[in-house]
mmCIF file of C-alpha atoms in Angstrom:
data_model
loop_
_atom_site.group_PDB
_atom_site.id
_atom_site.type_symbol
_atom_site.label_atom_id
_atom_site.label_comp_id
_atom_site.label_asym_id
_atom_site.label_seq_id
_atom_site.Cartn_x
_atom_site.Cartn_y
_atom_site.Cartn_z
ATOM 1 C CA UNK A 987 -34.175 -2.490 34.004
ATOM 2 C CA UNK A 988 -32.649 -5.441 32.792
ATOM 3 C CA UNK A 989 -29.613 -6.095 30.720
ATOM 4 C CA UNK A 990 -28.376 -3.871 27.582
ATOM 5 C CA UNK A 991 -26.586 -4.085 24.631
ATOM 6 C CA UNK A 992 -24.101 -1.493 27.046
ATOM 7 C CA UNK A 993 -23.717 -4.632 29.441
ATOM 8 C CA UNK A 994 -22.895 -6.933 27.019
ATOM 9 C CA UNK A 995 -20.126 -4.874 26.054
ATOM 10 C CA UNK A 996 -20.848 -3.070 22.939
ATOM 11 C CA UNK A 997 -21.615 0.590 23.470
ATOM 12 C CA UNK A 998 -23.918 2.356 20.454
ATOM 13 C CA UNK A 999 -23.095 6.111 21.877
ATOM 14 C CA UNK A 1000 -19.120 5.127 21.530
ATOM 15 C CA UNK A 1001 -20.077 4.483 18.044
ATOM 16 C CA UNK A 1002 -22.014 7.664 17.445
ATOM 17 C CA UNK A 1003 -19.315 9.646 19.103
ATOM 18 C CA UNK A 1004 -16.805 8.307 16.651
ATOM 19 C CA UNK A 1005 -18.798 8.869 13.829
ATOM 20 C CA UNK A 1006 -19.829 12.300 15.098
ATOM 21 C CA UNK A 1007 -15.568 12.972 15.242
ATOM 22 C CA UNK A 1008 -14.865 11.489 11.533
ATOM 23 C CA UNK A 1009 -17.638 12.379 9.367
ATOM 24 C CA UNK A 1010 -15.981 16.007 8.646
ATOM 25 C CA UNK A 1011 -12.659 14.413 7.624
ATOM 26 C CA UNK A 1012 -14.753 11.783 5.268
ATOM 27 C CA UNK A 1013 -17.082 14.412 3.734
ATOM 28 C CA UNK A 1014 -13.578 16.228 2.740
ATOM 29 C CA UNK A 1015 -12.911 13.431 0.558
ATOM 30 C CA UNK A 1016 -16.098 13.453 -1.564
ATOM 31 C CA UNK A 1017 -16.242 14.627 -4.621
ATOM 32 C CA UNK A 1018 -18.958 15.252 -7.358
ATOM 33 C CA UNK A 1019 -19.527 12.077 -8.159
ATOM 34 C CA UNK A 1020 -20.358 11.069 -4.676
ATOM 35 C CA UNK A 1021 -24.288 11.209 -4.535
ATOM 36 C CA UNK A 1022 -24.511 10.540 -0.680
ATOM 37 C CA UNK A 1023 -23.490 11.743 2.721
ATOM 38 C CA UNK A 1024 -22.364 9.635 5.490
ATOM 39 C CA UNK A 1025 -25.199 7.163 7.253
ATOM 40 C CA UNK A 1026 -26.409 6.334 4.285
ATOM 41 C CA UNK A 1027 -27.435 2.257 4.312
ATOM 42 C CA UNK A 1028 -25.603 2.168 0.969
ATOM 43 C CA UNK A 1029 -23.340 4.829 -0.925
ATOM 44 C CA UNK A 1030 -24.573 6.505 -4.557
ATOM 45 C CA UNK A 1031 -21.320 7.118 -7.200
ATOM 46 C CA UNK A 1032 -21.824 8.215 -10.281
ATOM 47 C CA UNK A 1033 -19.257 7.919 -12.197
ATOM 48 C CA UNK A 1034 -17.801 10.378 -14.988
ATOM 49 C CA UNK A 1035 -17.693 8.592 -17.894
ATOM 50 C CA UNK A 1036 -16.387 11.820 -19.965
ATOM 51 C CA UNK A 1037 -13.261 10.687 -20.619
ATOM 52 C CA UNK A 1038 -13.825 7.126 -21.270
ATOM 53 C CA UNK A 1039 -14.578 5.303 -24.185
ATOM 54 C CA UNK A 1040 -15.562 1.913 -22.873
ATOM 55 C CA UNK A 1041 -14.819 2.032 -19.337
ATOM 56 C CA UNK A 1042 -13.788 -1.305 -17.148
ATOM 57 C CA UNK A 1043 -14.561 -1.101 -13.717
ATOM 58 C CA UNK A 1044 -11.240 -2.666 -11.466
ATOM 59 C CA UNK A 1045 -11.693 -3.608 -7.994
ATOM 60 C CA UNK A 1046 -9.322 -4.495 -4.849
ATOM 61 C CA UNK A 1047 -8.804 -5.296 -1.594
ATOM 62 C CA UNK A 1048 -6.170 -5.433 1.310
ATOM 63 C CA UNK A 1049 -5.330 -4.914 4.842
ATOM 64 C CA UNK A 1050 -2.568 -3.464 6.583
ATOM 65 C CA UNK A 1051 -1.580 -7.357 8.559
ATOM 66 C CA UNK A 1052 0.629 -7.207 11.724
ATOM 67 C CA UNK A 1053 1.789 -3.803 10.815
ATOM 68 C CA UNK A 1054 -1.189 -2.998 13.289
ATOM 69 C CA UNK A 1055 0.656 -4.190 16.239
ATOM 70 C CA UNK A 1056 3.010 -1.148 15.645
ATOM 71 C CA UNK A 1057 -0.035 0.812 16.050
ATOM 72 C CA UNK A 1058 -1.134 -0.491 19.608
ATOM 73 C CA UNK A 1059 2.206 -0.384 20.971
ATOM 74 C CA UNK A 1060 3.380 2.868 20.124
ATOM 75 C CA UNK A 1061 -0.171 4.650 20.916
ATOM 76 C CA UNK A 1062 0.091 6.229 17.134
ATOM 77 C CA UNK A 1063 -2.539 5.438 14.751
ATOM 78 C CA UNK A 1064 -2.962 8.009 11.886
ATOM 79 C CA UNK A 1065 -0.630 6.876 9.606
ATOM 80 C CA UNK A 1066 -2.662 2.739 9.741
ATOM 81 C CA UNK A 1067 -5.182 4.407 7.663
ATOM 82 C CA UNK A 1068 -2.808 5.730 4.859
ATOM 83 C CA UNK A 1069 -1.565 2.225 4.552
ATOM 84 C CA UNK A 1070 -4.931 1.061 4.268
ATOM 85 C CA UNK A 1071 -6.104 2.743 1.274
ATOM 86 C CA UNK A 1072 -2.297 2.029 -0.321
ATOM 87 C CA UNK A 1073 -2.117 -1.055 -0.480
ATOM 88 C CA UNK A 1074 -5.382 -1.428 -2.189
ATOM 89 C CA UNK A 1075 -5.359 1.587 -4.879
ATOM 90 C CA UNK A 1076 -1.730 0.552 -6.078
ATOM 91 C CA UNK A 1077 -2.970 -2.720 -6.618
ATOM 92 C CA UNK A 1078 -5.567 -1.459 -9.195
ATOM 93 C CA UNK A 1079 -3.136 1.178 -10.014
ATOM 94 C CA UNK A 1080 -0.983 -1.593 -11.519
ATOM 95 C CA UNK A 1081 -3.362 -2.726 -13.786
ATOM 96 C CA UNK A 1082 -3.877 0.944 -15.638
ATOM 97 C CA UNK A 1083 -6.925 2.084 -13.257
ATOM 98 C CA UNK A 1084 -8.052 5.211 -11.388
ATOM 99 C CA UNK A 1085 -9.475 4.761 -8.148
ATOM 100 C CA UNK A 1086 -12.913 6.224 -7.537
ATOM 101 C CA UNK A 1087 -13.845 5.630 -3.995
ATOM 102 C CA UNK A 1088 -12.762 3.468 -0.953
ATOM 103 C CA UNK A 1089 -14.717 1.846 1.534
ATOM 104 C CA UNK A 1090 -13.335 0.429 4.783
ATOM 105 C CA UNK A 1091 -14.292 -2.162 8.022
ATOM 106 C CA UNK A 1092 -12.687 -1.615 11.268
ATOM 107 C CA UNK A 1093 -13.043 -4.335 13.996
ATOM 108 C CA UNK A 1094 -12.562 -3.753 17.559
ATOM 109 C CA UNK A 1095 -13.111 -5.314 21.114
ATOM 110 C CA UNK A 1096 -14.130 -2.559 22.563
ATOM 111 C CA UNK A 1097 -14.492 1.048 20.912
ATOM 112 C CA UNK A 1098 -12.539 4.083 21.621
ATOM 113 C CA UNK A 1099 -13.707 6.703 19.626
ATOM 114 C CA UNK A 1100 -10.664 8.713 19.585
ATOM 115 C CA UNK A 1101 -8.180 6.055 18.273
ATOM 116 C CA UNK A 1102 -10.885 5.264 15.384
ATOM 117 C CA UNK A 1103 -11.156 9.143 14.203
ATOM 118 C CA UNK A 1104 -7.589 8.912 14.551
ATOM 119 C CA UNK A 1105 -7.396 5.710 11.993
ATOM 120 C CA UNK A 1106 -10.106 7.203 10.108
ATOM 121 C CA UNK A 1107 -8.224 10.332 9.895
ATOM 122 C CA UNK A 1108 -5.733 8.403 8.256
ATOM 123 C CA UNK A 1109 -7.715 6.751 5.427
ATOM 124 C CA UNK A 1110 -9.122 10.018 4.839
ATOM 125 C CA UNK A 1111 -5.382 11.605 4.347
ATOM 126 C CA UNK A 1112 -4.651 7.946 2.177
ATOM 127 C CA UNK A 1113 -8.182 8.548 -0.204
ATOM 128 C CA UNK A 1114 -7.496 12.108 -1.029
ATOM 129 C CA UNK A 1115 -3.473 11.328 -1.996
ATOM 130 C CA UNK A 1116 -4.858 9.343 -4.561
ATOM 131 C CA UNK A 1117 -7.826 11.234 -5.694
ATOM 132 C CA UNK A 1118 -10.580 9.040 -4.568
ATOM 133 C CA UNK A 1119 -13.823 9.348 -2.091
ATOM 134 C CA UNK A 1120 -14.414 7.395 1.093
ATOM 135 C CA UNK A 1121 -18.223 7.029 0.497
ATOM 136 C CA UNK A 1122 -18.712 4.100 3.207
ATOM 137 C CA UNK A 1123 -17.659 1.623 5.910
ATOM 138 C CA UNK A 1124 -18.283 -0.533 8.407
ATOM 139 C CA UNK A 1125 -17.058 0.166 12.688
ATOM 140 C CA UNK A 1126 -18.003 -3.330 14.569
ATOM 141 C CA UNK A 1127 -17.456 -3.365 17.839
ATOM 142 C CA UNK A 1128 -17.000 -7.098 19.371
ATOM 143 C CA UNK A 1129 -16.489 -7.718 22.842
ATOM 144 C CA UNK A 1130 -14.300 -10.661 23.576
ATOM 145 C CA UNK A 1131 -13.091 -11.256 20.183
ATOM 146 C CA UNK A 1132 -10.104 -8.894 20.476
ATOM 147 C CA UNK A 1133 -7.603 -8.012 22.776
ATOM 148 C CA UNK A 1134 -7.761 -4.389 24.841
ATOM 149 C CA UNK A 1135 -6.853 -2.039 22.565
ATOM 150 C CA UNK A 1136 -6.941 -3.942 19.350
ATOM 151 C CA UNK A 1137 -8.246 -3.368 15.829
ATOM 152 C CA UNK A 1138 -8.313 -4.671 12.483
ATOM 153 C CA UNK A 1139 -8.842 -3.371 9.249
ATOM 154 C CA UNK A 1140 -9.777 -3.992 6.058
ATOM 155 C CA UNK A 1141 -10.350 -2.001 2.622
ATOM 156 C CA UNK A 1142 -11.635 -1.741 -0.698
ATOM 157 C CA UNK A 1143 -11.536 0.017 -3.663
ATOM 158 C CA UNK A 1144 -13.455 0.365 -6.918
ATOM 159 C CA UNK A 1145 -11.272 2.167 -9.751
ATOM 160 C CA UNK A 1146 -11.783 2.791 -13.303
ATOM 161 C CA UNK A 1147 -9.982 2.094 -16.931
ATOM 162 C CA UNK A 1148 -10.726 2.394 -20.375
ATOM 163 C CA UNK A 1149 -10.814 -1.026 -21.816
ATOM 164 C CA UNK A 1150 -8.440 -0.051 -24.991
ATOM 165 C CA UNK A 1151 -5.768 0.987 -21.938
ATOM 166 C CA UNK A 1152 -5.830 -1.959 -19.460
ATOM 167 C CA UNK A 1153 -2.293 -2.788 -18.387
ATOM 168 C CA UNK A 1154 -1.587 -6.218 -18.686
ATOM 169 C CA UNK A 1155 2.069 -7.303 -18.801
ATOM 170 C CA UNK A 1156 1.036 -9.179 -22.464
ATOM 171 C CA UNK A 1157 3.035 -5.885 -24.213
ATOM 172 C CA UNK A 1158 6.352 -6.643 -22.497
ATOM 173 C CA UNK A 1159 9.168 -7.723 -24.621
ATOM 174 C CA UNK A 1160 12.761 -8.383 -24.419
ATOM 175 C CA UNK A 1161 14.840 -5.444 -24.177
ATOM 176 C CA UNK A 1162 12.703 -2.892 -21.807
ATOM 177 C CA UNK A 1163 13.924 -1.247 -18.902
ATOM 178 C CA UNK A 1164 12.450 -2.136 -15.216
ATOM 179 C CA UNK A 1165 11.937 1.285 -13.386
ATOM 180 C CA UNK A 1166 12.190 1.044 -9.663
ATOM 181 C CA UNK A 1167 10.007 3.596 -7.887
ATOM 182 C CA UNK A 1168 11.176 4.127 -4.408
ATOM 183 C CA UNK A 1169 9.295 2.413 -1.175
ATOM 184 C CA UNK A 1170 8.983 4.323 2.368
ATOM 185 C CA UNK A 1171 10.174 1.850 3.996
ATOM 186 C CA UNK A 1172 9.214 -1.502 4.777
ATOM 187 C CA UNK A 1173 5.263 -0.392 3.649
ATOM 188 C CA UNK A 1174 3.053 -3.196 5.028
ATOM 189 C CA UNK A 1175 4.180 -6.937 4.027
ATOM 190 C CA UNK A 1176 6.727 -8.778 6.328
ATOM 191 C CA UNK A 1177 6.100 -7.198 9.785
ATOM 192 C CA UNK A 1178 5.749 -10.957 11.414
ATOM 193 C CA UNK A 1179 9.635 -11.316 10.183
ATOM 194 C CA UNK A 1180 10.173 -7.553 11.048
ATOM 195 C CA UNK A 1181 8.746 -7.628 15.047
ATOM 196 C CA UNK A 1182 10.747 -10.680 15.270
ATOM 197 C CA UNK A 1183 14.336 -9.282 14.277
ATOM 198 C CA UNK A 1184 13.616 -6.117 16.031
ATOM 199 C CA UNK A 1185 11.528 -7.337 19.784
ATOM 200 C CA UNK A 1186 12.111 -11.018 19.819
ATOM 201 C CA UNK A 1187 15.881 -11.126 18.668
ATOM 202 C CA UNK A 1188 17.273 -7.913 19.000
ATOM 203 C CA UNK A 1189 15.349 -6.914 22.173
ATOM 204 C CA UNK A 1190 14.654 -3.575 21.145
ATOM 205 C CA UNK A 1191 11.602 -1.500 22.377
ATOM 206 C CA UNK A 1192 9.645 1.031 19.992
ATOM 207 C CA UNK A 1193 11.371 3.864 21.311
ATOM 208 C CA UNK A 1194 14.830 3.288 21.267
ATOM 209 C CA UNK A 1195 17.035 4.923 18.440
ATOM 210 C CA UNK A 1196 18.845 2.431 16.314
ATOM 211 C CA UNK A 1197 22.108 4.006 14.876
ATOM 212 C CA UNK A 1198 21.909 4.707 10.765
ATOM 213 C CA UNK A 1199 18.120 5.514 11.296
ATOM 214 C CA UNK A 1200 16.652 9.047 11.718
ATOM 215 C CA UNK A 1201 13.942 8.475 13.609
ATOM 216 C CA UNK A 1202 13.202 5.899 16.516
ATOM 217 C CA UNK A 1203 12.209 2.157 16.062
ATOM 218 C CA UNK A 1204 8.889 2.696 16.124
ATOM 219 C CA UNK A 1205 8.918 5.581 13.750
ATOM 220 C CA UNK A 1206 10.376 4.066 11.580
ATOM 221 C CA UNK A 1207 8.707 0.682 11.041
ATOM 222 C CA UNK A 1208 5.132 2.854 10.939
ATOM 223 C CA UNK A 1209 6.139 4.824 7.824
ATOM 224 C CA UNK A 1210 2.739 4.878 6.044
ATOM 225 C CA UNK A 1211 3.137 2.424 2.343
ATOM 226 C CA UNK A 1212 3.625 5.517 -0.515
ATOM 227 C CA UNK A 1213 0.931 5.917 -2.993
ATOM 228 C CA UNK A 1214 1.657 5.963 -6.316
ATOM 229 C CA UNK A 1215 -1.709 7.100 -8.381
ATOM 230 C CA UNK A 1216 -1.202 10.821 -9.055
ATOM 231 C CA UNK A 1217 2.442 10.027 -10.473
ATOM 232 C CA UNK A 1218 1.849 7.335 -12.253
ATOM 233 C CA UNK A 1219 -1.083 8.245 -14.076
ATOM 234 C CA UNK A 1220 0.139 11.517 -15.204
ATOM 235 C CA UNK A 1221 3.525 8.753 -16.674
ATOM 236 C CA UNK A 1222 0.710 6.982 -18.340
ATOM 237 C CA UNK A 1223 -0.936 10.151 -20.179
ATOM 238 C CA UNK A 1224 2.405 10.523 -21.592
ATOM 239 C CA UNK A 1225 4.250 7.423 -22.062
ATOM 240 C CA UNK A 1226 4.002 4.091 -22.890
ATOM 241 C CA UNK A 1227 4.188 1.665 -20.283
ATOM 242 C CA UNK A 1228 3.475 -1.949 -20.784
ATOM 243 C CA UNK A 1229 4.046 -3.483 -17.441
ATOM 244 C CA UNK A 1230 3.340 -1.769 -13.775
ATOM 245 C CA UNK A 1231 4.033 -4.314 -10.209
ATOM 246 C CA UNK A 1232 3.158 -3.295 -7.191
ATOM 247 C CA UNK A 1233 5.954 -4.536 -4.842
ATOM 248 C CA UNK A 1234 3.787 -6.219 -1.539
ATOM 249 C CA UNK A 1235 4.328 -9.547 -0.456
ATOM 250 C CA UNK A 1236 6.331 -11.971 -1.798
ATOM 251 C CA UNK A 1237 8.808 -9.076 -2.717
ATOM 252 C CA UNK A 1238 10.199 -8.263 -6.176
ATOM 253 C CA UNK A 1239 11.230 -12.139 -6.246
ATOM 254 C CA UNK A 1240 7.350 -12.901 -6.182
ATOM 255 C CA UNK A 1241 5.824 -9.619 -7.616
ATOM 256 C CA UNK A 1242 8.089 -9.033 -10.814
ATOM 257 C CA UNK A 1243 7.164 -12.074 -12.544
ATOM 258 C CA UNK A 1244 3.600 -11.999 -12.113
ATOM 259 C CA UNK A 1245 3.243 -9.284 -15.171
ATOM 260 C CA UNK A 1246 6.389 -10.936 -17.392
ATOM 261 C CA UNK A 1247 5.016 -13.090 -20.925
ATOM 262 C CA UNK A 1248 6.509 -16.811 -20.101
ATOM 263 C CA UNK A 1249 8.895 -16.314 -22.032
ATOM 264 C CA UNK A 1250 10.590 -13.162 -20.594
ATOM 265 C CA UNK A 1251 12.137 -13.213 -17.366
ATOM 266 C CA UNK A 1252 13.909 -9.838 -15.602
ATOM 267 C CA UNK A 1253 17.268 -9.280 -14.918
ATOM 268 C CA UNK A 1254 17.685 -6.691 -11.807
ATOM 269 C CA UNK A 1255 20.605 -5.121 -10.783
ATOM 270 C CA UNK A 1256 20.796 -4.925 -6.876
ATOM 271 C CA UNK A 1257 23.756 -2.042 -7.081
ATOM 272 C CA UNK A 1258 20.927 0.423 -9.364
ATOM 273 C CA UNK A 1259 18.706 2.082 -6.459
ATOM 274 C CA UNK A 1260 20.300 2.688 -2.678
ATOM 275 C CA UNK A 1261 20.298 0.281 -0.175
ATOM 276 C CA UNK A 1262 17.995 1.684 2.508
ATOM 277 C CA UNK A 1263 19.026 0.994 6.477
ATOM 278 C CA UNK A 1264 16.013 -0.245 7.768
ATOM 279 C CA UNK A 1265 16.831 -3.951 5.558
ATOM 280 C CA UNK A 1266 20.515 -3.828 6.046
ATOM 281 C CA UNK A 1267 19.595 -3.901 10.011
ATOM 282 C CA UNK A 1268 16.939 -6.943 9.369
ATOM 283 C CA UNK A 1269 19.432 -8.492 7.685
ATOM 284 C CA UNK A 1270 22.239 -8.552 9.439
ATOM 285 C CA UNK A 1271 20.064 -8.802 13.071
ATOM 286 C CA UNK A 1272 18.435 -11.901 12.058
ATOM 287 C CA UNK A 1273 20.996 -13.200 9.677
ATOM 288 C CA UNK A 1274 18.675 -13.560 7.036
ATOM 289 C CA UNK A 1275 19.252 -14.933 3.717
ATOM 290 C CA UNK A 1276 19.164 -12.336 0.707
ATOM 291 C CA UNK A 1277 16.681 -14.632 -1.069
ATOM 292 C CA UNK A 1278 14.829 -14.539 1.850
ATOM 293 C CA UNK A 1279 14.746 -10.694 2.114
ATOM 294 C CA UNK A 1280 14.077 -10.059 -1.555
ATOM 295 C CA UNK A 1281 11.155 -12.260 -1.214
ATOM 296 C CA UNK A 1282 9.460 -10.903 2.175
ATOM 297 C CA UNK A 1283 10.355 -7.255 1.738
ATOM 298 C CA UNK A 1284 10.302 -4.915 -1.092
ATOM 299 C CA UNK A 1285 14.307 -4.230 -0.186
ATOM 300 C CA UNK A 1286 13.671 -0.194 -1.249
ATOM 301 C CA UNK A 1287 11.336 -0.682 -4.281
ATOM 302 C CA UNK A 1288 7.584 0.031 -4.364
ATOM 303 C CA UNK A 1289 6.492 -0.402 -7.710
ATOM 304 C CA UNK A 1290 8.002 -1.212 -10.757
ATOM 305 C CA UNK A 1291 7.524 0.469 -14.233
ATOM 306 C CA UNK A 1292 8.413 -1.984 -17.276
ATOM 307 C CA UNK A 1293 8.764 0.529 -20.594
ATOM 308 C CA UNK A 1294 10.031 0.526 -23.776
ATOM 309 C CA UNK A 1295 14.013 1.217 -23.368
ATOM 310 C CA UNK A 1296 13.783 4.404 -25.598
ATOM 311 C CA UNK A 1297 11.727 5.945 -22.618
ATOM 312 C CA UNK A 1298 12.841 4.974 -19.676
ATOM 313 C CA UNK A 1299 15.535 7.837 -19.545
ATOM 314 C CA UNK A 1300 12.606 10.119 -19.804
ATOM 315 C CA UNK A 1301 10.465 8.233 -17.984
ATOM 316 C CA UNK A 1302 12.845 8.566 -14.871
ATOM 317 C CA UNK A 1303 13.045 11.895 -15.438
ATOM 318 C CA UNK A 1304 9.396 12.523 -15.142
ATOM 319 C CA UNK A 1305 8.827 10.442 -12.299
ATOM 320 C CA UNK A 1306 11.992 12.240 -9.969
ATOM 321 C CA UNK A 1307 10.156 15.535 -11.138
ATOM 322 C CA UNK A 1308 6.834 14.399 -9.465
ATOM 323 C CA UNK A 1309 8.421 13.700 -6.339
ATOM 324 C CA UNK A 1310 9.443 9.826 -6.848
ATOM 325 C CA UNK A 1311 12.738 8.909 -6.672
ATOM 326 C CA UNK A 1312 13.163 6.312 -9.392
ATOM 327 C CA UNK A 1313 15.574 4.199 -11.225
ATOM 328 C CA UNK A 1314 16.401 2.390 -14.077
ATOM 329 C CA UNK A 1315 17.238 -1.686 -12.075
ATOM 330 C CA UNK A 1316 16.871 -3.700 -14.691
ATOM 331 C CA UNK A 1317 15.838 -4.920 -17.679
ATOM 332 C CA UNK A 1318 13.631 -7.409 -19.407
ATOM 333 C CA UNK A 1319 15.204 -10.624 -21.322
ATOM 334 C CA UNK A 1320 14.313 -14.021 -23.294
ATOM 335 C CA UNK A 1321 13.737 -16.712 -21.054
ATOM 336 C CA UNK A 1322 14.825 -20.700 -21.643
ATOM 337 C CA UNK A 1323 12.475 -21.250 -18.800
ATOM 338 C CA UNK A 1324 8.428 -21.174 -19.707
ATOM 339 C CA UNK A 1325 7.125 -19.889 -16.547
ATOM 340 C CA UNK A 1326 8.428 -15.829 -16.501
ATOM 341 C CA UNK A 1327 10.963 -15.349 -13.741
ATOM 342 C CA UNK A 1328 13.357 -12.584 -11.897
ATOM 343 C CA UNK A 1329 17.093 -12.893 -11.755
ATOM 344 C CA UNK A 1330 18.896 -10.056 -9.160
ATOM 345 C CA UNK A 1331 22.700 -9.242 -10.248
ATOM 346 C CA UNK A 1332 25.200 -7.727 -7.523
#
């Protein structure tokens, strides 16, 4: 008979048996605009213009980085998916846009159709959070390229904006507030530093319950990254926002200043928004600097809001009523430096 593709290691039926388990959860996520089913060689949108009155297409990308090796040593992978989709529609999210639809690669060594519907299942969860369609993606298997039981991941998103709405940071001036919106956790930037406190230093195992958290280890460190689209867009409809960060790597030390004019910098105040356990453990396990923390993790804060001061009362307001917990942390002031930068109170 001769060799097959099956000997070499990549098996096409695994790969029809996983899209066979998934394609139910990915048609849930279409909507009208989607003009094609799954196994398509390309996906149709076509996109509702209704609303908008010179729309600007806004595109992103991400992964979920060593977060994954939570994943593959806890056995749980239905919330990697979720985190997938985050961290790429907040990123448009932050510049004013509405995500459309999501596409996604997953990489393995050797496919097991019943941890990918399980990933799957979680992008599907992650795209209809935030309103958008998974119309398309990409399953490689590659033998001897990754380790038993490994993946990787990859997404990308396509969202839209009216042009006259774009958020840029260029409306920011001295005197607004800096709205904290609440993380889940650690999300999915710093996990290197994180797996290193926890396994390498501490010697703790996924399962083991850590005192001051609620759940175990493992649990806890796979939180799935919050997504912020529904809220924050309905905050747009009604109030004026002139800056929006999304709070990934780098931290609010690196994120903040990215949307400030040069010659505004932000002054945050740690005390404003609770402390949560999960970074008081890193901390104080690895004896890590707090310039070091605020710059790998988001210490507790998601995204950040920058509005005019007379609304960030109601702002707040609106935000806690649509499920966010949010707080006023800071606010926005002249600068004698000409590069935009963060200063953190305590």
């Amino acid at each position: 008979m001769g060799l097959t593709y099956k000997d070499a290691g990549v098996d096409i039926e695994a790969g029809e048996e996983a899209v066979d388990k998934l394609k139910d959860d990915v048609a849930d996520t279409f909507t009208s605009e989607v003009l094609t089913g799954l196994g398509s060689f390309g996906a149709l949108f076509a996109p509702d213009f209704g609303d908008y009155n010179e729309p600007v297409l806004v595109s992103g990308t991400d992964g979920v980085g060593t977060k994954l090796k939570l994943a593959f040593m806890t056995g749980q992978h239905n919330t990697v998916g979720i985190d997938l989709v985050a961290m790429s529609v907040n990123d448009i999210l932050a510049q004013g846009a509405r995500p459309l639809f999501f596409l996604d690669y997953l990489a393995t060594g050797k496919l097991k159709p019943d941890s990918v519907a399980e990933v799957v299942k979680g992008i599907t969860a992650g795209c209809k959070e935030a309103g958008c369609a998974l119309i398309g993606g990409e399953t490689a298997e590659m033998p001897d390229f990754y380790d038993s039981g490994e993946y990787d991941l990859a997404g990308f998103v396509v969202g839209m904006v009216d042009k006259d709405k774009i958020i840029t940071g260029a409306n920011i001036a001295a005197g607004d507030k800096v709205i904290g919106l609440a993380s889940n956790g650690i999300h999915s930037n710093g996990y290197t530093l994180a797996r290193k406190v926890f396994f390498d230093v501490a010697g703790y195992d996924v399962e083991d319950q850590i005192e001051g958290l609620e759940t175990t280890l493992g649990e806890e460190l796979l939180k799935p990254t919050r997504i912020y689209v529904q809220p924050v867009l309905e905050i747009l409809e009604q109030y004026q926002v002139n800056g929006i960060a999304h709070i990934t790597g780098g931290g609010l030390i690196e994120n903040l200043p990215r949307i400030l004019p040069d010659d505004l910098q932000a002054v945050i105040d740690q005390t404003s928004w609770p402390t949560q356990t999960i970074f008081n453990l890193m901390q104080d396990i690895g004896d890590i600097a707090e310039r070091e923390m605020y710059r790998t993790f988001n210490m507790g804060v998601g995204m950040t809001l920058v509005v005019p001061a007379a609304e960030a009362a109601d702002v707040v307001k609106q935000a806690n009523e649509l499920g966010e917990k949010a707080y006023v942390i800071g606010e926005v002031q002249e600068s004698a430096i000409d590069n935009g930068k963060l200063t953190i109170d305590n």
